[in-house]
Amino acid sequence: MSAQTAVVKVIRSADRHHWRNEWLDSRQSFPATGNFDLAANAHGLLMVHNEDFVDPGEGFDTHQHRDTEIITWVLEGSVVHQDSAGNSGIINPGLAQRMTAGTGILHSEKNGAGRYEKPTLHVVQMWLPPDESGLTPGYQEMDIAGELARNSLVTVASGIRRHRNETAITLHNKYAALHVARLEPGSTVTVPDAPFGHVFIARGQVEFEGSGRLEQGDAVRLTRIGGQSITAVEPSEVLVWEMHGEFA
């Protein structure tokens, strides 16, 4: 990719959109709360990337989505999921989960801890569009905790053809993939080369080649560039989106 058109933009944690109510503390890489034109603020194909802290016994009551691929990634605690397609389950750290809203689905998602228990849910939720509208609603999950212990990027969710034999769960978008790495200090991974990328430091501290030290909650938006090394300074977890398309 041409270095002349490359853009690397660091978004510090404190500069993200912040929304809070009585039970939810939401730190948003793209403004999502009250925003009815998510595509206008998207980067590549990624239109929602919310880091949420949910109090025990609380969560989102039943609500509807359409024509959206929703990836939920738990960092601490657990999410109790139920939807109108008959899917239900508990999402813990290391469990990859995707919900396809398609023609329309109702679902609820709540902190798995009871109101009088202590654990706060720490979860990242990400939205992107499907390749086509009107899909049949669907759900997929897979436990990949073992693969995440390898100090390397693990393909968590992808619709890219070359990932079809390695991705944990599939996306109905052939231009996008989410990779996750849990890194011990000194371990290094490389950002995939793609027209659009988004790197999020979910926990810990890392050195990002060309941009210096990044800490928990920081993000990097990449345009027409990739190949940077990410080296853990302390035990860390990074979420890396690789995107080969954008909203028209």
Coordinates of C-alpha atoms in Angstrom, one line a residue:
M1 CA 0.0 0.0 0.0
S2 CA 1.2 3.5 -0.7
A3 CA 2.9 5.1 2.2
Q4 CA 2.0 8.5 0.7
T5 CA -1.7 8.0 1.4
A6 CA -1.3 6.1 4.7
V7 CA -2.9 7.5 7.8
V8 CA -2.3 6.3 11.4
K9 CA -4.6 8.0 13.9
V10 CA -4.2 7.3 17.6
I11 CA -7.4 7.8 19.7
R12 CA -6.6 8.1 23.4
S13 CA -9.0 6.5 25.9
A14 CA -10.0 9.9 27.4
D15 CA -10.9 11.2 23.9
R16 CA -13.5 8.6 23.2
H17 CA -17.3 9.4 23.3
H18 CA -18.5 8.7 26.9
W19 CA -22.1 7.9 27.9
R20 CA -23.3 7.0 31.4
N21 CA -26.5 6.2 33.2
E22 CA -27.4 4.6 36.5
W23 CA -26.0 1.2 35.6
L24 CA -24.0 1.5 32.4
D25 CA -20.6 3.2 31.7
S26 CA -20.0 3.2 28.0
R27 CA -16.8 4.3 26.3
Q28 CA -17.4 4.5 22.5
S29 CA -14.8 4.6 19.8
F30 CA -17.5 5.9 17.5
P31 CA -20.5 7.8 18.9
A32 CA -23.3 5.3 19.2
T33 CA -25.7 6.4 21.9
G34 CA -28.5 8.5 20.2
N35 CA -26.8 8.3 16.8
F36 CA -29.1 7.1 14.1
D37 CA -26.6 7.4 11.2
L38 CA -23.8 5.1 12.4
A39 CA -22.4 4.7 8.9
A40 CA -21.5 8.4 8.8
N41 CA -19.0 7.9 11.6
A42 CA -17.8 4.4 10.7
H43 CA -14.2 3.6 10.0
G44 CA -14.0 1.1 7.1
L45 CA -16.9 -1.2 7.9
L46 CA -16.8 -0.8 11.7
M47 CA -19.6 1.4 12.9
V48 CA -19.9 0.5 16.6
H49 CA -17.0 -0.3 19.0
N50 CA -18.3 0.1 22.5
E51 CA -16.4 -0.8 25.7
D52 CA -19.1 -1.2 28.3
F53 CA -19.1 -1.6 32.1
V54 CA -22.4 -3.0 33.3
D55 CA -23.4 -3.2 37.0
P56 CA -24.4 -6.5 38.5
G57 CA -28.0 -7.5 37.9
E58 CA -28.4 -4.9 35.1
G59 CA -28.3 -4.9 31.3
F60 CA -30.3 -4.3 28.2
D61 CA -33.9 -5.5 28.2
T62 CA -35.4 -6.9 25.0
H63 CA -34.8 -4.7 22.0
Q64 CA -34.6 -5.1 18.2
H65 CA -31.9 -5.1 15.6
R66 CA -32.0 -5.5 11.8
D67 CA -29.3 -6.1 9.1
T68 CA -26.4 -5.9 11.5
E69 CA -23.6 -8.3 12.4
I70 CA -23.0 -8.0 16.2
I71 CA -19.8 -9.4 17.8
T72 CA -19.7 -9.5 21.6
W73 CA -16.3 -10.0 23.4
V74 CA -16.3 -10.3 27.1
L75 CA -13.2 -9.1 29.1
E76 CA -14.5 -9.7 32.6
G77 CA -17.6 -11.2 34.0
S78 CA -20.3 -12.8 31.9
V79 CA -23.2 -11.8 29.5
V80 CA -26.5 -13.7 29.6
H81 CA -27.9 -13.7 26.0
Q82 CA -31.5 -14.5 24.9
D83 CA -33.1 -13.8 21.6
S84 CA -36.3 -14.3 19.6
A85 CA -34.7 -17.0 17.4
G86 CA -34.5 -19.3 20.4
N87 CA -30.8 -18.8 21.2
S88 CA -29.7 -18.4 24.8
G89 CA -26.4 -18.8 26.6
I90 CA -23.8 -17.3 28.8
I91 CA -20.8 -15.5 27.2
N92 CA -17.6 -15.7 29.3
P93 CA -14.1 -14.4 28.5
G94 CA -12.6 -16.5 25.6
L95 CA -16.0 -17.3 24.1
A96 CA -16.4 -15.8 20.6
Q97 CA -20.0 -14.8 19.8
R98 CA -21.8 -13.4 16.8
M99 CA -25.4 -12.5 16.3
T100 CA -26.8 -11.9 12.8
A101 CA -29.8 -9.6 13.1
G102 CA -30.9 -10.1 9.5
T103 CA -34.6 -9.5 8.8
G104 CA -35.1 -8.6 12.5
I105 CA -34.3 -10.1 15.9
L106 CA -35.2 -9.3 19.4
H107 CA -32.7 -10.0 22.1
S108 CA -31.6 -9.1 25.6
E109 CA -28.2 -9.0 27.1
K110 CA -27.4 -8.7 30.8
N111 CA -24.7 -9.0 33.4
G112 CA -24.6 -12.6 34.5
A113 CA -23.9 -11.6 38.1
G114 CA -26.9 -11.0 40.4
R115 CA -27.7 -7.6 41.8
Y116 CA -26.2 -8.5 45.2
E117 CA -23.0 -9.9 43.7
K118 CA -19.9 -7.9 43.1
P119 CA -18.6 -8.6 39.5
T120 CA -19.1 -5.7 37.1
L121 CA -19.4 -6.8 33.5
H122 CA -16.6 -5.5 31.2
V123 CA -17.5 -6.2 27.6
V124 CA -16.7 -4.9 24.1
Q125 CA -19.5 -4.9 21.5
M126 CA -18.8 -4.3 17.8
W127 CA -21.2 -3.8 14.9
L128 CA -20.7 -3.9 11.1
P129 CA -23.0 -4.4 8.1
P130 CA -23.7 -7.7 6.4
D131 CA -22.9 -8.2 2.7
E132 CA -26.6 -8.3 2.0
S133 CA -29.8 -7.3 3.7
G134 CA -32.6 -9.6 4.6
L135 CA -30.6 -12.5 5.9
T136 CA -32.1 -15.1 8.2
P137 CA -31.3 -14.2 11.8
G138 CA -28.6 -16.4 13.3
Y139 CA -26.3 -17.0 16.2
Q140 CA -22.9 -18.6 16.5
E141 CA -20.4 -19.1 19.4
M142 CA -17.2 -20.9 20.1
D143 CA -14.8 -21.2 23.1
I144 CA -11.3 -20.3 21.9
A145 CA -9.6 -19.7 25.3
G146 CA -7.0 -22.3 24.5
E147 CA -6.0 -20.7 21.3
L148 CA -5.6 -17.3 23.0
A149 CA -2.8 -18.7 25.2
R150 CA -0.4 -18.8 22.2
N151 CA 0.9 -15.2 22.2
S152 CA -0.4 -14.7 18.6
L153 CA -3.2 -13.2 16.7
V154 CA -6.3 -15.5 16.7
T155 CA -8.9 -15.0 14.0
V156 CA -12.0 -14.7 16.1
A157 CA -14.6 -13.8 13.5
S158 CA -14.2 -13.4 9.7
G159 CA -16.0 -13.5 6.4
I160 CA -12.8 -13.2 4.4
R161 CA -12.3 -16.2 2.1
R162 CA -8.7 -17.1 3.1
H163 CA -9.8 -17.3 6.8
R164 CA -12.6 -19.9 6.2
N165 CA -10.5 -22.8 7.6
E166 CA -9.1 -20.9 10.6
T167 CA -11.8 -18.5 11.9
A168 CA -13.6 -19.4 15.1
I169 CA -16.9 -18.0 14.0
T170 CA -18.1 -16.6 10.6
L171 CA -19.2 -13.1 9.6
H172 CA -21.7 -12.4 6.8
N173 CA -19.2 -9.8 5.4
K174 CA -16.5 -11.1 3.1
Y175 CA -14.4 -7.9 3.6
A176 CA -13.9 -8.0 7.4
A177 CA -12.1 -10.0 10.1
L178 CA -11.6 -9.6 13.9
H179 CA -8.4 -10.9 15.4
V180 CA -7.5 -11.0 19.1
A181 CA -4.2 -11.6 20.9
R182 CA -3.5 -12.1 24.5
L183 CA 0.2 -11.3 25.0
E184 CA 2.8 -11.9 27.7
P185 CA 5.4 -9.1 28.2
G186 CA 7.8 -9.0 25.3
S187 CA 5.5 -10.9 22.9
T188 CA 4.9 -9.3 19.5
V189 CA 2.2 -9.5 16.8
T190 CA 1.8 -7.7 13.5
V191 CA -1.1 -5.7 12.3
P192 CA -2.6 -7.2 9.1
D193 CA -2.1 -5.2 5.9
A194 CA -5.5 -3.8 4.8
P195 CA -7.2 -0.7 3.5
F196 CA -8.7 -0.1 6.9
G197 CA -7.7 -1.3 10.3
H198 CA -8.7 -0.7 13.9
V199 CA -6.6 -1.7 16.9
F200 CA -8.0 -1.5 20.4
I201 CA -6.0 -2.1 23.6
A202 CA -8.5 -4.0 25.7
R203 CA -6.1 -4.5 28.7
G204 CA -2.5 -3.8 29.5
Q205 CA 0.1 -1.6 27.8
V206 CA 1.9 -2.1 24.4
E207 CA 4.4 -0.4 22.2
F208 CA 2.8 0.3 18.8
E209 CA 5.5 0.6 16.1
G210 CA 5.7 4.3 15.0
S211 CA 3.2 5.6 17.6
G212 CA 4.8 4.7 20.9
R213 CA 3.1 3.5 24.1
L214 CA -0.6 2.7 24.1
E215 CA -2.5 1.9 27.2
Q216 CA -5.9 0.3 28.1
G217 CA -8.7 2.0 26.2
D218 CA -6.5 3.5 23.5
A219 CA -7.2 2.8 19.9
V220 CA -5.5 3.2 16.5
R221 CA -7.4 3.8 13.2
L222 CA -5.3 2.8 10.2
T223 CA -6.0 3.8 6.6
R224 CA -4.1 2.2 3.7
I225 CA -1.3 0.9 5.9
G226 CA -0.6 -2.2 8.0
G227 CA 2.4 -4.3 9.1
Q228 CA 3.1 -2.4 12.4
S229 CA 4.4 -4.5 15.3
I230 CA 2.5 -4.5 18.6
T231 CA 4.7 -5.5 21.5
A232 CA 3.3 -6.1 25.0
V233 CA 4.9 -4.1 27.9
E234 CA 2.8 -6.0 30.4
P235 CA 0.2 -8.7 30.1
S236 CA -2.1 -7.3 27.4
E237 CA -5.0 -8.1 25.2
V238 CA -5.5 -6.4 21.8
L239 CA -8.5 -6.5 19.4
V240 CA -7.5 -5.9 15.7
W241 CA -10.0 -5.4 12.9
E242 CA -8.9 -6.1 9.3
M243 CA -11.2 -4.5 6.7
H244 CA -11.0 -4.6 3.0
G245 CA -14.0 -2.5 2.3
E246 CA -16.0 0.5 3.5
F247 CA -19.4 2.0 3.4
A248 CA -20.3 3.3 -0.1

